[in-house]
N, C-alpha and C. Protein backbone atom coordinates (compact mmCIF):
# COMPACT_ATOMS: atom_id res chain seq x y z
N MET A 1 -147.81 -165.51 -11.70
CA MET A 1 -146.86 -164.32 -12.30
C MET A 1 -146.04 -163.63 -11.43
N THR A 2 -144.90 -162.90 -12.13
CA THR A 2 -144.04 -162.59 -11.24
C THR A 2 -144.79 -161.05 -11.22
N LYS A 3 -144.10 -160.06 -10.04
CA LYS A 3 -144.52 -158.70 -9.69
C LYS A 3 -143.50 -157.93 -10.24
N SER A 4 -143.55 -157.21 -11.52
CA SER A 4 -142.67 -156.71 -12.17
C SER A 4 -143.53 -155.45 -12.96
N ASN A 5 -142.75 -154.33 -13.34
CA ASN A 5 -143.18 -153.29 -14.07
C ASN A 5 -143.25 -153.83 -15.85
N LYS A 6 -143.49 -154.99 -16.12
CA LYS A 6 -143.89 -155.54 -17.35
C LYS A 6 -145.35 -156.05 -17.47
N ILE A 7 -145.92 -155.87 -18.35
CA ILE A 7 -147.04 -155.96 -18.79
C ILE A 7 -147.31 -156.93 -19.41
N SER A 8 -148.48 -158.29 -19.23
CA SER A 8 -148.76 -159.28 -19.87
C SER A 8 -149.54 -158.71 -21.21
N ASN A 9 -148.88 -159.46 -22.32
CA ASN A 9 -149.48 -159.40 -23.55
C ASN A 9 -150.83 -159.77 -23.83
N GLU A 10 -151.43 -161.37 -23.24
CA GLU A 10 -152.23 -161.31 -23.57
C GLU A 10 -153.44 -161.19 -22.56
N LYS A 11 -154.44 -160.71 -23.04
CA LYS A 11 -155.83 -159.45 -22.19
C LYS A 11 -156.58 -160.73 -22.08
N GLU A 12 -156.58 -161.94 -21.72
CA GLU A 12 -157.71 -162.67 -21.30
C GLU A 12 -156.86 -163.95 -19.98
N LEU A 13 -157.82 -163.80 -19.24
CA LEU A 13 -157.52 -164.66 -18.02
C LEU A 13 -158.10 -165.94 -18.06
N SER A 14 -157.36 -167.02 -17.40
CA SER A 14 -158.05 -168.64 -17.66
C SER A 14 -159.16 -168.37 -16.46
N PRO A 15 -159.90 -169.36 -16.60
CA PRO A 15 -160.96 -169.37 -15.84
C PRO A 15 -160.59 -169.27 -14.41
N GLU A 16 -159.25 -170.11 -14.14
CA GLU A 16 -158.90 -170.37 -12.81
C GLU A 16 -158.30 -168.75 -12.20
N GLN A 17 -157.63 -168.11 -13.26
CA GLN A 17 -157.20 -166.72 -12.61
C GLN A 17 -158.57 -165.85 -12.40
N ARG A 18 -159.35 -166.28 -13.39
CA ARG A 18 -160.48 -165.50 -13.11
C ARG A 18 -161.41 -165.23 -11.65
N GLU A 19 -161.30 -167.00 -11.32
CA GLU A 19 -162.07 -167.27 -9.95
C GLU A 19 -160.95 -166.69 -8.99
N GLU A 20 -159.59 -166.91 -9.25
CA GLU A 20 -158.70 -166.45 -8.14
C GLU A 20 -158.98 -164.89 -7.90
N LEU A 21 -158.89 -164.18 -9.00
CA LEU A 21 -158.84 -162.84 -8.92
C LEU A 21 -160.37 -162.27 -8.12
N LEU A 22 -161.48 -162.85 -8.61
CA LEU A 22 -163.01 -162.25 -8.16
C LEU A 22 -162.58 -162.92 -6.41
N ARG A 23 -161.95 -163.78 -6.09
CA ARG A 23 -162.10 -164.10 -4.70
C ARG A 23 -161.04 -163.10 -3.80
N ILE A 24 -160.04 -162.96 -4.24
CA ILE A 24 -159.21 -161.68 -3.83
C ILE A 24 -159.86 -160.25 -4.01
N LEU A 25 -160.68 -160.12 -4.84
CA LEU A 25 -161.55 -158.76 -4.94
C LEU A 25 -162.67 -158.50 -3.70
N LYS A 26 -163.12 -159.97 -3.87
CA LYS A 26 -164.41 -159.97 -3.22
C LYS A 26 -163.78 -159.61 -1.62
N ALA A 27 -162.90 -160.40 -0.96
CA ALA A 27 -162.24 -160.66 0.43
C ALA A 27 -162.02 -158.97 0.44
N ARG A 28 -161.25 -158.16 -0.41
CA ARG A 28 -160.84 -156.92 0.23
C ARG A 28 -162.03 -156.00 -0.11
N PHE A 29 -162.74 -156.28 -0.82
CA PHE A 29 -164.42 -155.41 -1.08
C PHE A 29 -164.82 -155.84 0.60
N GLU A 30 -165.03 -156.73 1.22
CA GLU A 30 -165.68 -157.18 2.49
C GLU A 30 -164.95 -156.33 3.56
N LYS A 31 -163.43 -156.37 3.37
CA LYS A 31 -162.93 -155.91 4.33
C LYS A 31 -162.73 -154.77 4.87
N ASN A 32 -163.06 -153.74 3.32
CA ASN A 32 -162.95 -152.41 3.76
C ASN A 32 -164.60 -151.60 2.88
N MET A 33 -165.34 -152.11 3.38
CA MET A 33 -166.55 -151.43 3.57
C MET A 33 -166.84 -150.03 3.61
N ASN A 34 -165.90 -149.26 4.20
CA ASN A 34 -165.76 -147.68 3.95
C ASN A 34 -165.42 -147.13 2.93
N ARG A 35 -164.90 -147.80 1.99
CA ARG A 35 -164.53 -147.19 0.86
C ARG A 35 -165.70 -147.61 -0.06
N HIS A 36 -167.02 -148.02 0.45
CA HIS A 36 -167.94 -148.63 -0.99
C HIS A 36 -169.09 -148.42 -0.17
N LYS A 37 -169.66 -147.53 0.69
CA LYS A 37 -170.71 -148.04 1.61
C LYS A 37 -172.02 -147.83 0.38
N GLY A 38 -172.80 -148.75 1.02
CA GLY A 38 -174.26 -148.82 0.20
C GLY A 38 -174.09 -149.70 -1.20
N LEU A 39 -172.69 -150.42 -1.57
CA LEU A 39 -172.70 -150.97 -2.64
C LEU A 39 -172.96 -152.64 -2.34
N GLU A 40 -173.37 -153.15 -2.99
CA GLU A 40 -173.22 -154.77 -2.94
C GLU A 40 -172.23 -155.34 -3.81
N TRP A 41 -171.71 -156.46 -2.99
CA TRP A 41 -170.75 -157.05 -4.09
C TRP A 41 -171.38 -158.12 -5.21
N ALA A 42 -172.33 -158.86 -4.98
CA ALA A 42 -172.79 -159.37 -6.05
C ALA A 42 -173.25 -158.81 -7.21
N LYS A 43 -173.29 -157.68 -6.88
CA LYS A 43 -173.60 -156.49 -8.90
C LYS A 43 -172.51 -156.03 -8.94
N VAL A 44 -171.67 -155.92 -8.12
CA VAL A 44 -170.12 -155.90 -8.64
C VAL A 44 -169.41 -156.80 -9.50
N GLN A 45 -169.87 -158.12 -8.97
CA GLN A 45 -169.13 -159.40 -9.26
C GLN A 45 -170.10 -159.35 -10.92
N ALA A 46 -171.29 -159.46 -10.95
CA ALA A 46 -171.84 -159.77 -11.87
C ALA A 46 -171.22 -158.61 -13.26
N LYS A 47 -170.91 -157.44 -12.77
CA LYS A 47 -170.60 -156.74 -14.07
C LYS A 47 -169.00 -156.80 -14.25
N LEU A 48 -168.56 -157.52 -13.89
CA LEU A 48 -166.88 -157.77 -13.75
C LEU A 48 -166.93 -159.22 -14.76
N GLU A 49 -167.82 -160.34 -14.62
CA GLU A 49 -168.06 -161.13 -15.10
C GLU A 49 -168.38 -160.89 -16.54
N ALA A 50 -169.12 -159.89 -16.77
CA ALA A 50 -169.78 -159.56 -18.03
C ALA A 50 -168.47 -158.73 -19.08
N ASN A 51 -167.43 -158.26 -18.23
CA ASN A 51 -166.50 -157.38 -18.82
C ASN A 51 -165.15 -158.50 -18.73
N THR A 52 -164.76 -158.83 -19.66
CA THR A 52 -163.46 -159.71 -18.96
C THR A 52 -162.38 -159.00 -19.35
N GLU A 53 -162.27 -157.91 -20.53
CA GLU A 53 -161.14 -157.19 -20.20
C GLU A 53 -160.85 -156.36 -19.35
N LYS A 54 -161.92 -156.09 -18.35
CA LYS A 54 -161.81 -155.34 -17.56
C LYS A 54 -161.38 -155.96 -16.40
N LEU A 55 -161.67 -157.23 -16.33
CA LEU A 55 -161.30 -158.03 -15.13
C LEU A 55 -159.67 -158.25 -15.39
N TRP A 56 -158.94 -158.22 -16.74
CA TRP A 56 -157.70 -158.47 -17.10
C TRP A 56 -157.26 -157.09 -16.48
N SER A 57 -157.75 -156.01 -16.89
CA SER A 57 -156.96 -154.68 -16.37
C SER A 57 -156.89 -155.10 -15.00
N LEU A 58 -157.71 -155.70 -14.08
CA LEU A 58 -157.98 -155.58 -12.68
C LEU A 58 -156.63 -156.32 -12.16
N ASN A 59 -156.55 -157.57 -12.84
CA ASN A 59 -155.55 -158.72 -12.76
C ASN A 59 -154.13 -157.88 -12.94
N GLU A 60 -154.05 -157.16 -13.81
CA GLU A 60 -152.53 -156.23 -13.89
C GLU A 60 -152.09 -155.47 -12.76
N MET A 61 -153.61 -154.84 -12.53
CA MET A 61 -153.43 -153.95 -11.46
C MET A 61 -152.89 -154.55 -9.73
N GLU A 62 -153.67 -155.68 -10.02
CA GLU A 62 -153.44 -156.54 -8.96
C GLU A 62 -151.81 -157.02 -8.74
N ILE A 63 -151.28 -157.62 -10.08
CA ILE A 63 -150.03 -158.20 -10.01
C ILE A 63 -148.66 -157.38 -9.95
N THR A 64 -149.21 -155.54 -10.02
CA THR A 64 -148.31 -155.23 -9.57
C THR A 64 -148.32 -154.44 -8.69
N SER A 65 -149.42 -155.13 -8.01
CA SER A 65 -149.24 -154.70 -6.17
C SER A 65 -149.80 -153.70 -5.97
N GLY A 66 -150.87 -153.27 -6.78
CA GLY A 66 -152.31 -152.07 -6.66
C GLY A 66 -153.02 -152.26 -6.17
N GLU A 67 -153.33 -153.48 -5.36
CA GLU A 67 -154.64 -153.66 -4.36
C GLU A 67 -156.22 -152.89 -4.83
N PRO A 68 -156.25 -153.22 -6.29
CA PRO A 68 -157.45 -152.62 -6.34
C PRO A 68 -158.64 -152.78 -5.73
N ASP A 69 -159.60 -151.44 -5.70
CA ASP A 69 -160.72 -152.10 -4.86
C ASP A 69 -161.86 -150.68 -5.26
N VAL A 70 -163.36 -151.00 -5.14
CA VAL A 70 -164.31 -150.34 -5.69
C VAL A 70 -164.39 -148.94 -4.26
N VAL A 71 -164.19 -148.07 -5.07
CA VAL A 71 -164.26 -146.64 -4.37
C VAL A 71 -165.24 -145.73 -4.33
N GLY A 72 -166.64 -146.58 -5.52
CA GLY A 72 -167.88 -145.52 -6.09
C GLY A 72 -168.34 -146.38 -7.11
N GLN A 73 -169.39 -145.42 -7.54
CA GLN A 73 -170.08 -146.02 -8.65
C GLN A 73 -170.72 -144.90 -9.76
N ASN A 74 -170.69 -145.01 -10.38
CA ASN A 74 -171.34 -143.60 -11.32
C ASN A 74 -172.64 -143.66 -11.60
N LYS A 75 -173.30 -143.07 -10.95
CA LYS A 75 -174.75 -142.91 -10.76
C LYS A 75 -175.43 -142.86 -11.96
N GLU A 76 -174.56 -142.02 -13.13
CA GLU A 76 -175.31 -141.97 -14.79
C GLU A 76 -175.37 -143.24 -15.03
N THR A 77 -173.93 -143.78 -15.48
CA THR A 77 -173.86 -144.88 -16.17
C THR A 77 -174.07 -146.38 -15.47
N GLY A 78 -173.72 -146.27 -14.23
CA GLY A 78 -173.74 -147.56 -13.40
C GLY A 78 -172.37 -148.25 -13.19
N GLU A 79 -171.49 -147.71 -13.61
CA GLU A 79 -170.25 -148.06 -13.52
C GLU A 79 -169.69 -148.15 -12.36
N TYR A 80 -169.01 -149.06 -12.18
CA TYR A 80 -168.32 -149.02 -10.60
C TYR A 80 -166.89 -148.74 -11.13
N ILE A 81 -166.25 -147.83 -9.91
CA ILE A 81 -165.03 -147.25 -9.68
C ILE A 81 -163.91 -148.04 -9.00
N PHE A 82 -162.91 -148.37 -9.79
CA PHE A 82 -161.83 -149.10 -8.65
C PHE A 82 -160.63 -148.01 -8.97
N TYR A 83 -160.12 -148.11 -7.67
CA TYR A 83 -158.26 -147.49 -7.42
C TYR A 83 -157.65 -148.28 -7.14
N ASP A 84 -156.69 -147.81 -7.44
CA ASP A 84 -155.46 -148.84 -6.77
C ASP A 84 -155.35 -148.27 -4.93
N CYS A 85 -155.63 -149.16 -4.33
CA CYS A 85 -156.12 -148.91 -3.12
C CYS A 85 -154.51 -149.48 -1.92
N SER A 86 -153.53 -149.70 -2.54
CA SER A 86 -152.33 -150.32 -1.66
C SER A 86 -151.85 -148.87 -0.85
N ALA A 87 -151.70 -149.44 0.24
CA ALA A 87 -150.88 -148.35 1.24
C ALA A 87 -149.85 -147.41 0.76
N GLU A 88 -148.91 -147.98 -0.38
CA GLU A 88 -147.96 -147.58 -0.65
C GLU A 88 -147.86 -147.57 -2.25
N SER A 89 -147.56 -146.51 -3.09
CA SER A 89 -147.61 -146.93 -4.22
C SER A 89 -147.30 -147.85 -4.98
N PRO A 90 -147.88 -148.60 -6.00
CA PRO A 90 -147.74 -150.16 -6.24
C PRO A 90 -146.58 -150.17 -6.37
N LYS A 91 -145.76 -151.33 -5.74
CA LYS A 91 -144.65 -151.93 -5.84
C LYS A 91 -144.14 -152.34 -7.49
N GLY A 92 -144.87 -152.88 -8.25
CA GLY A 92 -144.64 -153.27 -9.19
C GLY A 92 -144.79 -152.04 -10.46
N ARG A 93 -144.91 -150.86 -10.45
CA ARG A 93 -145.22 -149.91 -11.07
C ARG A 93 -144.13 -148.85 -10.66
N ARG A 94 -143.17 -148.66 -10.01
CA ARG A 94 -142.24 -147.90 -8.98
C ARG A 94 -140.80 -147.64 -10.25
N SER A 95 -140.13 -146.51 -10.19
CA SER A 95 -138.79 -146.54 -10.69
C SER A 95 -139.06 -146.20 -12.21
N VAL A 96 -140.37 -145.49 -12.35
CA VAL A 96 -140.82 -145.17 -13.77
C VAL A 96 -140.92 -143.52 -14.47
N CYS A 97 -140.65 -143.18 -14.95
CA CYS A 97 -140.81 -141.46 -15.60
C CYS A 97 -141.91 -141.53 -15.97
N TYR A 98 -142.45 -140.12 -16.50
CA TYR A 98 -143.79 -139.72 -16.55
C TYR A 98 -144.21 -140.70 -17.88
N ASP A 99 -143.67 -140.18 -19.10
CA ASP A 99 -144.19 -140.61 -20.45
C ASP A 99 -143.26 -141.03 -20.92
N ARG A 100 -143.69 -141.22 -22.30
CA ARG A 100 -142.62 -141.85 -23.49
C ARG A 100 -141.92 -140.48 -24.11
N GLU A 101 -142.39 -139.31 -23.99
CA GLU A 101 -141.59 -138.40 -24.44
C GLU A 101 -139.98 -138.20 -23.13
N ALA A 102 -140.86 -137.83 -22.16
CA ALA A 102 -139.86 -137.82 -21.15
C ALA A 102 -138.50 -139.16 -20.91
N LEU A 103 -139.20 -140.73 -20.80
CA LEU A 103 -138.41 -141.62 -21.48
C LEU A 103 -137.44 -141.45 -22.35
N GLU A 104 -137.42 -140.95 -23.49
CA GLU A 104 -136.87 -140.75 -24.82
C GLU A 104 -135.83 -139.37 -24.73
N SER A 105 -135.99 -138.79 -23.93
CA SER A 105 -135.53 -137.50 -23.64
C SER A 105 -134.11 -137.62 -22.74
N ARG A 106 -134.10 -138.87 -22.09
CA ARG A 106 -133.01 -139.04 -21.05
C ARG A 106 -131.98 -139.81 -21.84
N LYS A 107 -130.81 -139.16 -21.48
CA LYS A 107 -129.50 -139.87 -22.51
C LYS A 107 -129.18 -140.81 -22.14
N GLU A 108 -129.09 -141.08 -20.71
CA GLU A 108 -128.42 -142.25 -19.97
C GLU A 108 -129.01 -142.53 -18.97
N HIS A 109 -129.24 -143.88 -18.03
CA HIS A 109 -129.93 -144.09 -17.06
C HIS A 109 -131.29 -144.14 -17.17
N LYS A 110 -131.80 -144.48 -18.07
CA LYS A 110 -133.06 -144.21 -18.66
C LYS A 110 -133.86 -145.62 -17.38
N PRO A 111 -134.95 -145.29 -17.51
CA PRO A 111 -135.63 -146.45 -16.89
C PRO A 111 -136.64 -147.28 -17.36
N GLU A 112 -137.06 -148.61 -17.09
CA GLU A 112 -137.28 -149.69 -17.94
C GLU A 112 -138.95 -149.13 -18.31
N ASN A 113 -139.67 -148.44 -17.92
CA ASN A 113 -141.15 -147.99 -18.44
C ASN A 113 -141.16 -146.66 -18.06
N ASN A 114 -142.36 -145.82 -18.43
CA ASN A 114 -143.18 -144.79 -17.93
C ASN A 114 -144.44 -145.03 -17.41
N ALA A 115 -145.06 -143.80 -16.91
CA ALA A 115 -146.26 -144.09 -16.46
C ALA A 115 -147.16 -144.19 -17.23
N ILE A 116 -147.33 -143.32 -18.21
CA ILE A 116 -148.33 -143.42 -19.05
C ILE A 116 -148.64 -144.22 -19.82
N ASP A 117 -147.32 -144.77 -20.46
CA ASP A 117 -147.44 -146.42 -21.37
C ASP A 117 -147.82 -147.36 -20.54
N MET A 118 -147.20 -147.74 -19.31
CA MET A 118 -147.88 -148.53 -18.43
C MET A 118 -149.26 -148.83 -18.43
N ALA A 119 -149.65 -147.35 -17.94
CA ALA A 119 -151.44 -147.23 -17.57
C ALA A 119 -151.95 -147.69 -18.84
N ALA A 120 -151.85 -147.45 -19.85
CA ALA A 120 -152.07 -147.63 -21.35
C ALA A 120 -152.60 -149.25 -21.32
N ALA A 121 -151.49 -149.94 -21.16
CA ALA A 121 -151.11 -150.92 -21.61
C ALA A 121 -151.85 -151.77 -20.56
N MET A 122 -152.19 -151.57 -19.44
CA MET A 122 -153.06 -152.27 -18.76
C MET A 122 -154.42 -151.76 -18.69
N GLY A 123 -154.76 -151.07 -19.47
CA GLY A 123 -156.15 -150.65 -19.93
C GLY A 123 -156.83 -149.81 -18.46
N ILE A 124 -156.24 -148.92 -18.21
CA ILE A 124 -156.18 -148.05 -16.82
C ILE A 124 -155.91 -146.84 -16.92
N GLU A 125 -156.39 -145.79 -16.32
CA GLU A 125 -155.92 -144.31 -16.25
C GLU A 125 -155.03 -144.06 -14.88
N LEU A 126 -153.96 -143.13 -15.07
CA LEU A 126 -153.46 -142.49 -14.29
C LEU A 126 -154.37 -141.65 -13.06
N LEU A 127 -154.95 -141.67 -11.87
CA LEU A 127 -155.32 -140.99 -10.91
C LEU A 127 -155.12 -139.42 -11.19
N THR A 128 -156.00 -138.72 -11.57
CA THR A 128 -155.97 -137.35 -11.37
C THR A 128 -155.28 -136.76 -10.24
N GLU A 129 -155.29 -135.31 -10.06
CA GLU A 129 -154.83 -134.60 -8.29
C GLU A 129 -156.46 -135.34 -7.70
N GLU A 130 -157.15 -134.86 -8.42
CA GLU A 130 -158.68 -134.96 -7.62
C GLU A 130 -158.96 -136.00 -6.96
N GLN A 131 -158.78 -136.78 -8.05
CA GLN A 131 -158.92 -138.48 -7.75
C GLN A 131 -158.23 -138.65 -6.61
N TYR A 132 -157.29 -138.54 -6.50
CA TYR A 132 -155.74 -138.56 -5.63
C TYR A 132 -156.46 -137.90 -4.25
N ARG A 133 -157.05 -137.05 -4.14
CA ARG A 133 -157.38 -136.68 -2.87
C ARG A 133 -158.74 -137.35 -2.55
N GLU A 134 -159.29 -137.44 -3.55
CA GLU A 134 -160.98 -138.56 -2.98
C GLU A 134 -160.36 -139.69 -2.34
N LEU A 135 -159.45 -140.49 -3.02
CA LEU A 135 -158.80 -141.69 -2.59
C LEU A 135 -158.37 -141.52 -1.11
N GLN A 136 -157.19 -140.28 -0.66
CA GLN A 136 -156.92 -139.88 0.38
C GLN A 136 -158.31 -139.59 1.61
N LYS A 137 -159.25 -139.60 1.34
CA LYS A 137 -160.27 -139.35 2.12
C LYS A 137 -160.76 -140.72 2.77
N LEU A 138 -160.22 -141.58 1.96
CA LEU A 138 -160.61 -143.23 2.51
C LEU A 138 -159.99 -143.92 3.35
N GLY A 139 -158.45 -143.14 3.54
CA GLY A 139 -157.44 -143.74 4.33
C GLY A 139 -156.05 -143.17 4.35
N ASN A 140 -154.79 -143.14 4.71
CA ASN A 140 -153.72 -142.80 4.38
C ASN A 140 -152.91 -143.75 3.49
N PHE A 141 -152.54 -143.12 2.24
CA PHE A 141 -151.81 -143.49 1.58
C PHE A 141 -150.68 -142.69 1.10
N ASP A 142 -149.51 -143.36 0.75
CA ASP A 142 -148.34 -142.93 0.26
C ASP A 142 -147.62 -142.11 1.52
N MET A 143 -147.60 -143.02 2.70
CA MET A 143 -147.11 -142.24 3.88
C MET A 143 -145.38 -142.08 3.46
N LYS A 144 -144.65 -143.22 2.68
CA LYS A 144 -143.26 -143.41 2.45
C LYS A 144 -143.23 -143.16 1.00
N THR A 145 -143.97 -143.30 0.29
CA THR A 145 -143.65 -143.20 -1.29
C THR A 145 -144.42 -142.15 -1.92
N SER A 146 -144.52 -141.90 -3.17
CA SER A 146 -145.55 -140.75 -4.11
C SER A 146 -146.10 -141.83 -5.21
N SER A 147 -146.72 -140.67 -5.80
CA SER A 147 -147.62 -141.40 -6.84
C SER A 147 -147.52 -140.12 -8.01
N TRP A 148 -147.21 -140.64 -9.38
CA TRP A 148 -147.52 -139.55 -10.28
C TRP A 148 -148.76 -139.31 -10.64
N VAL A 149 -149.29 -138.39 -10.78
CA VAL A 149 -150.96 -138.05 -11.04
C VAL A 149 -150.98 -137.49 -12.44
N LYS A 150 -151.98 -137.50 -13.27
CA LYS A 150 -152.36 -137.29 -14.36
C LYS A 150 -152.00 -135.48 -14.28
N THR A 151 -151.19 -135.19 -15.45
CA THR A 151 -150.49 -134.13 -15.32
C THR A 151 -151.08 -132.97 -16.68
N PRO A 152 -151.40 -131.71 -15.83
CA PRO A 152 -152.29 -131.03 -17.04
C PRO A 152 -151.28 -130.52 -18.02
N ALA A 153 -151.79 -130.46 -19.25
CA ALA A 153 -150.72 -130.18 -20.46
C ALA A 153 -150.23 -128.97 -20.11
N ASN A 154 -150.41 -127.81 -19.64
CA ASN A 154 -149.63 -126.88 -19.77
C ASN A 154 -148.75 -127.03 -19.06
N ILE A 155 -148.79 -127.91 -17.87
CA ILE A 155 -147.17 -127.85 -17.24
C ILE A 155 -146.26 -129.44 -18.20
N ARG A 156 -147.25 -129.99 -18.50
CA ARG A 156 -146.23 -131.07 -19.56
C ARG A 156 -145.65 -130.63 -20.52
N LYS A 157 -146.70 -129.50 -21.24
CA LYS A 157 -145.72 -128.92 -22.42
C LYS A 157 -144.52 -128.04 -22.00
N LEU A 158 -144.15 -127.80 -20.87
CA LEU A 158 -143.07 -126.74 -20.20
C LEU A 158 -141.85 -128.21 -19.63
N GLY A 159 -142.40 -129.36 -19.65
CA GLY A 159 -141.15 -130.37 -19.33
C GLY A 159 -141.63 -130.92 -18.03
N GLY A 160 -142.58 -130.48 -17.52
CA GLY A 160 -143.06 -131.06 -16.26
C GLY A 160 -144.05 -131.98 -16.17
N ALA A 161 -144.31 -132.41 -14.59
CA ALA A 161 -145.09 -133.69 -14.52
C ALA A 161 -145.55 -133.47 -12.98
N ILE A 162 -146.30 -133.65 -12.62
CA ILE A 162 -147.10 -133.60 -10.91
C ILE A 162 -146.81 -134.84 -10.24
N PHE A 163 -146.62 -135.15 -9.04
CA PHE A 163 -147.21 -136.24 -8.27
C PHE A 163 -147.52 -135.89 -6.82
N CYS A 164 -147.91 -136.26 -6.27
CA CYS A 164 -148.66 -136.81 -4.97
C CYS A 164 -148.25 -137.55 -4.22
N ASP A 165 -148.43 -137.05 -2.56
CA ASP A 165 -147.85 -137.99 -1.33
C ASP A 165 -148.61 -137.58 -0.09
N ARG A 166 -148.75 -138.67 0.90
CA ARG A 166 -149.31 -137.72 2.26
C ARG A 166 -148.00 -137.72 3.02
N ARG A 167 -148.30 -136.64 3.70
CA ARG A 167 -146.83 -136.45 4.67
C ARG A 167 -147.73 -135.14 5.82
N TYR A 168 -147.35 -135.45 7.29
CA TYR A 168 -147.64 -134.67 8.32
C TYR A 168 -149.20 -134.48 7.86
N ASP A 169 -149.93 -135.45 7.78
CA ASP A 169 -151.47 -135.69 7.91
C ASP A 169 -152.08 -134.63 6.88
N THR A 170 -151.20 -134.63 5.39
CA THR A 170 -151.42 -133.60 4.77
C THR A 170 -151.18 -134.35 3.36
N VAL A 171 -152.24 -134.04 2.35
CA VAL A 171 -151.96 -134.27 0.99
C VAL A 171 -151.15 -133.41 0.27
N PHE A 172 -150.02 -133.82 -0.24
CA PHE A 172 -148.88 -132.47 -0.85
C PHE A 172 -149.07 -132.89 -2.54
N VAL A 173 -149.03 -131.68 -3.06
CA VAL A 173 -148.73 -132.14 -4.81
C VAL A 173 -147.48 -131.32 -5.20
N TYR A 174 -146.60 -132.20 -5.93
CA TYR A 174 -145.43 -131.18 -5.93
C TYR A 174 -145.06 -131.58 -7.60
N HIS A 175 -143.82 -131.07 -8.01
CA HIS A 175 -143.69 -131.06 -9.67
C HIS A 175 -142.36 -131.72 -9.30
N ASN A 176 -141.94 -132.32 -10.97
CA ASN A 176 -140.53 -132.66 -11.26
C ASN A 176 -140.54 -132.68 -12.71
N GLY A 177 -139.29 -132.68 -12.88
CA GLY A 177 -139.17 -132.71 -14.40
C GLY A 177 -139.52 -134.33 -15.14
N ALA A 178 -140.49 -134.30 -15.80
CA ALA A 178 -141.30 -136.05 -16.14
C ALA A 178 -140.18 -136.96 -16.84
N GLU A 179 -138.90 -136.47 -17.10
CA GLU A 179 -137.67 -137.68 -16.95
C GLU A 179 -137.47 -137.90 -15.53
N SER A 180 -137.59 -137.59 -14.78
CA SER A 180 -137.21 -138.23 -13.49
C SER A 180 -137.90 -139.40 -13.06
N TYR A 181 -137.22 -139.84 -12.13
CA TYR A 181 -137.79 -141.30 -11.58
C TYR A 181 -137.03 -141.78 -10.65
N TYR A 182 -137.78 -142.33 -9.49
CA TYR A 182 -136.99 -142.65 -8.36
C TYR A 182 -137.69 -143.77 -7.43
N ALA A 183 -137.29 -144.64 -7.01
CA ALA A 183 -137.39 -146.10 -6.29
C ALA A 183 -138.85 -146.11 -5.58
N ALA A 184 -139.23 -144.63 -4.95
CA ALA A 184 -140.32 -144.92 -4.12
C ALA A 184 -141.28 -144.12 -4.71
N ARG A 185 -141.10 -143.82 -6.32
CA ARG A 185 -142.23 -142.95 -6.85
C ARG A 185 -143.05 -144.34 -8.13
N GLY A 186 -144.44 -144.32 -7.92
CA GLY A 186 -144.89 -145.01 -8.96
C GLY A 186 -146.08 -144.55 -9.36
N PHE A 187 -147.17 -145.05 -9.76
CA PHE A 187 -148.78 -144.40 -10.22
C PHE A 187 -149.62 -145.28 -9.92
N ARG A 188 -150.79 -144.31 -9.33
CA ARG A 188 -152.01 -145.41 -9.22
C ARG A 188 -152.96 -144.99 -10.20
N GLY A 189 -153.76 -146.34 -10.68
CA GLY A 189 -154.75 -146.10 -11.60
C GLY A 189 -156.04 -146.00 -10.87
N SER A 190 -156.90 -145.98 -12.26
CA SER A 190 -158.39 -146.03 -12.09
C SER A 190 -159.15 -146.86 -13.16
N LEU A 191 -159.82 -147.39 -13.05
CA LEU A 191 -160.70 -148.42 -13.93
C LEU A 191 -162.25 -148.42 -13.60
N ARG A 192 -163.31 -148.21 -14.47
CA ARG A 192 -164.41 -148.11 -14.44
C ARG A 192 -164.77 -149.18 -15.00
N VAL A 193 -165.76 -150.02 -14.38
CA VAL A 193 -166.22 -151.06 -15.13
C VAL A 193 -167.88 -150.84 -15.10
């Protein structure tokens, strides 16, 4: 599959694709134990194998260069929480404005897609500012890029959207017009399985 900001329409993986994705996820899980202390891969894999649509979403995260990994578990529901853990904002999801309204408001030089619709098509959610800050406690992410995050309704209503990055060993939250897009800005997602 090509790595681009196009989302696959077929929401089921072949047995070979499932096996390959599980191999990649297991290797990443084992290489980054600091992200999920106390969790066992066998239990994560069992949950994934029982939720093929979620596996499809993780594959979409993977093929757009998100490098999804487990970052925790919801103690109440038992769900495992995956975030995009690529060092920089996922390459296959950059150069997008914030949402459909912003995309339609552009008169010219429209980007190919927008973060909210792409995330929905992939079956994932944009990280919130709080989740983004949690991710940054696990490593140094977006040192050269930035990522749109879920924008509060009051900001979006006024035409803005927010994004985050890490510079000078600090996580920054900024604003832009929701219709803006940049080659170095994408979005990071989360998925519960």
